[in-house]
């Protein structure tokens, strides 16, 4: 079996790795240091189980699930230092949820449950629960942007629009821009879908910053924002913008 450990705390990753090392069935153990790394690793290769920290900066554990998609996720064991009542709710719904510090006995029960369910069809009651929880955690409030050796926290409410920049995205905040190392899709899945709209494969705009929409003969829209910036939509997003123009409320 292949296990992926996702946690922003190195000691927590080491602890899970040590517990897994005692089980000969786990022939490969991978690690991801944050939610963004986890999305990349999970998208690139197949894993049997992921031990997923809930509380992580920028993209948390539920954001990872939302980005990958519930159906595409391997068996998930959420790990957290909090939420005693959530732990009980997950256990009732047959989703494992470990509380830090993880004991050897509790970890052994989690592994037994994973192995017993291996190869079984996905439980759609669990899918529904995960989707509900993932949707509830999509609306991140701040993004941590690293630049010149320091980390700046950008309020999501201050962002006017976002554009793709190779392996980064560029956040446009008034006259200021910030680079964030994350894919457009991963970031989109952590934003409040009622506040932000993807209008092009490379552009996301904040809906309440849209000042004017001008259709073009080619089925696109020229979008003018409150900041004065102008962006052009993709044709495949025309229906969303047409609906917004017809019903702006």
Coordinates of C-alpha atoms in Angstrom, one line a residue:
X1 CA 0.0 0.0 0.0
X2 CA 1.0 3.6 -0.6
X3 CA 0.4 6.3 2.0
X4 CA 0.7 10.1 1.7
X5 CA 1.2 12.2 4.8
X6 CA 0.0 15.8 4.5
X7 CA 0.9 18.2 7.4
X8 CA 2.6 21.5 7.7
X9 CA 4.3 20.5 10.9
X10 CA 7.5 18.3 10.4
X11 CA 7.2 16.6 13.7
X12 CA 3.6 15.6 13.0
X13 CA 4.7 14.1 9.6
X14 CA 7.5 12.3 11.4
X15 CA 5.1 10.8 13.9
X16 CA 2.8 9.4 11.3
X17 CA 5.7 8.1 9.3
X18 CA 7.1 6.2 12.4
X19 CA 3.7 4.6 13.0
X20 CA 3.3 3.6 9.4
X21 CA 6.9 2.2 9.3
X22 CA 5.8 -0.6 11.7
X23 CA 3.3 -2.0 9.2
X24 CA 5.0 -4.0 6.4
X25 CA 2.0 -3.6 4.1
X26 CA 3.0 0.1 3.5
X27 CA 5.8 -0.1 0.9
X28 CA 5.9 3.6 0.0
X29 CA 5.3 6.6 2.3
X30 CA 5.2 10.1 0.7
X31 CA 4.9 13.5 2.3
X32 CA 3.5 16.9 1.4
X33 CA 4.3 20.0 3.5
X34 CA 1.0 21.9 2.8
X35 CA -2.3 21.8 0.9
X36 CA -0.8 23.1 -2.3
X37 CA 1.8 20.4 -2.4
X38 CA -0.8 17.8 -1.5
X39 CA -3.0 18.8 -4.5
X40 CA 0.0 18.5 -6.8
X41 CA 1.1 15.1 -5.5
X42 CA -2.4 13.6 -5.4
X43 CA -3.0 14.8 -8.9
X44 CA 0.2 13.2 -10.2
X45 CA 0.1 9.7 -8.8
X46 CA -2.2 7.2 -7.2
X47 CA -2.3 6.6 -3.4
X48 CA -4.2 4.1 -1.2
X49 CA -4.6 6.4 1.8
X50 CA -3.8 10.0 2.7
X51 CA -3.4 11.2 6.3
X52 CA -4.6 14.8 5.9
X53 CA -4.1 17.6 8.4
X54 CA -7.2 19.8 8.7
X55 CA -5.6 23.0 9.9
X56 CA -3.1 24.2 7.3
X57 CA -2.4 27.8 6.0
X58 CA -3.7 28.9 2.6
X59 CA -5.2 25.6 1.6
X60 CA -6.5 23.4 4.4
X61 CA -7.4 19.8 4.4
X62 CA -11.0 20.3 3.2
X63 CA -9.7 22.6 0.5
X64 CA -7.5 19.7 -0.7
X65 CA -10.6 17.5 -0.9
X66 CA -12.5 20.2 -2.8
X67 CA -9.6 20.7 -5.3
X68 CA -9.1 17.0 -6.1
X69 CA -12.7 16.0 -5.9
X70 CA -14.3 13.6 -3.5
X71 CA -14.6 10.8 -6.0
X72 CA -11.0 11.0 -7.0
X73 CA -9.6 11.0 -3.4
X74 CA -8.0 7.9 -1.9
X75 CA -9.1 6.8 1.5
X76 CA -8.9 9.8 3.8
X77 CA -7.9 9.9 7.5
X78 CA -8.2 13.5 8.7
X79 CA -5.8 14.6 11.5
X80 CA -6.5 17.5 13.8
X81 CA -5.6 18.9 17.2
X82 CA -9.2 20.1 17.8
X83 CA -12.9 19.4 17.0
X84 CA -13.8 16.7 19.4
X85 CA -17.4 16.7 18.3
X86 CA -16.4 16.6 14.6
X87 CA -14.3 13.5 15.4
X88 CA -17.4 11.7 16.8
X89 CA -19.4 12.8 13.7
X90 CA -16.8 11.4 11.4
X91 CA -16.6 8.1 13.3
X92 CA -20.4 7.7 13.1
X93 CA -20.2 8.2 9.3
X94 CA -17.4 5.7 9.0
X95 CA -14.7 8.3 8.0
X96 CA -11.7 8.1 10.2
X97 CA -10.5 11.2 12.0
X98 CA -7.5 11.2 14.3
X99 CA -6.9 13.7 17.1
X100 CA -3.3 14.9 17.8
X101 CA -1.3 13.6 19.6
X102 CA -2.1 10.3 17.8
X103 CA -1.7 7.2 20.0
X104 CA -0.4 4.0 18.6
X105 CA -3.6 2.1 19.6
X106 CA -5.9 4.6 17.9
X107 CA -3.7 4.6 14.8
X108 CA -3.8 0.8 14.7
X109 CA -7.6 1.0 14.6
X110 CA -7.5 3.5 11.8
X111 CA -5.3 1.2 9.7
X112 CA -7.6 -1.8 10.4
X113 CA -10.5 0.2 9.2
X114 CA -8.7 1.3 6.0
X115 CA -7.6 -2.2 5.2
X116 CA -11.1 -3.6 5.8
X117 CA -12.6 -1.1 3.3
X118 CA -9.8 -1.5 0.7
X119 CA -11.3 -2.2 -2.7
X120 CA -14.9 -1.6 -1.6
X121 CA -17.0 0.7 -3.7
X122 CA -17.1 4.3 -2.5
X123 CA -19.8 5.0 0.1
X124 CA -21.9 7.8 -1.3
X125 CA -23.2 8.8 2.1
X126 CA -19.5 9.6 2.9
X127 CA -19.2 11.4 -0.4
X128 CA -22.2 13.6 0.5
X129 CA -20.7 14.4 3.9
X130 CA -17.3 15.2 2.5
X131 CA -18.8 17.5 -0.2
X132 CA -20.8 19.4 2.4
X133 CA -17.8 19.9 4.6
X134 CA -15.5 20.8 1.7
X135 CA -18.0 23.4 0.4
X136 CA -18.3 24.9 3.9
X137 CA -14.5 25.5 3.9
X138 CA -14.2 27.0 0.4
X139 CA -14.4 30.6 1.4
X140 CA -10.9 31.4 2.6
X141 CA -10.5 34.8 4.1
X142 CA -6.8 35.6 3.7
X143 CA -4.0 34.3 1.5
X144 CA -0.4 34.2 2.7
X145 CA 2.0 35.7 0.0
X146 CA 5.7 35.3 0.4
X147 CA 8.0 38.0 -1.0
X148 CA 11.5 39.4 -0.2
X149 CA 11.9 37.0 2.8
X150 CA 8.7 38.0 4.5
X151 CA 5.1 36.7 4.4
X152 CA 2.2 39.2 3.8
X153 CA -1.4 38.3 4.5
X154 CA -3.7 39.5 1.8
X155 CA -7.4 39.9 2.6
X156 CA -9.4 38.0 -0.1
X157 CA -12.1 40.8 0.1
X158 CA -9.5 43.2 -1.2
X159 CA -8.7 41.3 -4.4
X160 CA -10.1 42.8 -7.6
X161 CA -9.1 40.0 -10.0
X162 CA -6.7 37.1 -10.4
X163 CA -4.7 35.9 -13.5
X164 CA -2.6 32.9 -14.2
X165 CA 1.1 33.3 -14.5
X166 CA 2.7 30.0 -15.4
X167 CA 2.9 28.0 -12.1
X168 CA 1.7 31.0 -10.1
X169 CA -1.3 33.3 -10.0
X170 CA -1.1 37.0 -9.8
X171 CA -3.4 38.7 -7.3
X172 CA -4.5 42.2 -8.4
X173 CA -5.3 44.3 -5.3
X174 CA -6.0 47.9 -6.4
X175 CA -2.7 49.1 -7.9
X176 CA -0.7 46.4 -6.2
X177 CA 0.0 42.8 -7.4
X178 CA 1.1 39.7 -5.5
X179 CA 2.4 36.4 -6.8
X180 CA 1.1 33.2 -5.2
X181 CA 2.5 29.8 -5.9
X182 CA -0.7 27.9 -6.6
X183 CA -2.6 26.7 -9.7
X184 CA -5.8 28.6 -10.8
X185 CA -8.0 25.6 -10.2
X186 CA -6.6 24.9 -6.7
X187 CA -7.1 28.6 -5.8
X188 CA -10.6 28.7 -7.3
X189 CA -11.7 25.8 -5.2
X190 CA -10.7 27.6 -2.0
X191 CA -12.6 30.9 -2.9
X192 CA -16.2 31.7 -2.1
X193 CA -18.0 30.8 -5.4
X194 CA -20.7 33.5 -4.7
X195 CA -18.0 36.2 -4.5
X196 CA -15.6 35.1 -7.3
X197 CA -16.3 34.0 -10.9
X198 CA -13.9 32.4 -13.4
X199 CA -14.4 34.2 -16.7
X200 CA -11.4 32.8 -18.6
X201 CA -9.2 29.8 -18.1
X202 CA -6.6 32.3 -16.9
X203 CA -8.8 34.9 -15.2
X204 CA -11.0 35.0 -12.1
X205 CA -12.8 38.3 -11.1
X206 CA -14.5 39.4 -8.0
X207 CA -18.2 39.8 -8.9
X208 CA -18.9 42.9 -6.9
X209 CA -15.9 44.6 -8.6
X210 CA -17.5 44.3 -12.1
X211 CA -18.5 47.8 -13.3
X212 CA -19.5 47.0 -16.9
X213 CA -19.9 44.1 -19.3
X214 CA -19.5 44.7 -23.1
X215 CA -20.2 41.8 -25.5
X216 CA -18.0 41.4 -28.5
X217 CA -18.9 40.0 -31.9
X218 CA -16.9 36.8 -31.2
X219 CA -19.0 35.8 -28.2
X220 CA -16.7 37.1 -25.5
X221 CA -17.1 40.0 -23.0
X222 CA -14.9 42.9 -22.2
X223 CA -15.2 43.3 -18.4
X224 CA -14.4 46.6 -16.8
X225 CA -13.7 46.5 -13.1
X226 CA -14.1 49.2 -10.5
X227 CA -10.4 49.6 -10.3
X228 CA -10.4 50.7 -14.0
X229 CA -8.8 47.4 -15.2
X230 CA -10.2 45.8 -18.2
X231 CA -10.1 42.0 -18.9
X232 CA -11.6 39.8 -21.7
X233 CA -13.6 36.7 -21.0
X234 CA -13.3 33.3 -22.8
X235 CA -16.1 32.3 -25.1
X236 CA -16.8 29.2 -23.0
X237 CA -17.7 31.4 -20.1
X238 CA -20.1 33.6 -22.0
X239 CA -23.3 32.0 -20.6
X240 CA -22.3 32.8 -17.0
X241 CA -21.6 36.4 -17.9
X242 CA -24.8 36.7 -20.0
X243 CA -26.7 35.4 -17.0
X244 CA -25.0 38.0 -14.7
X245 CA -25.8 40.8 -17.1
X246 CA -29.5 39.7 -17.3
X247 CA -29.8 39.3 -13.5
X248 CA -27.0 41.2 -11.7
X249 CA -28.7 40.5 -8.3

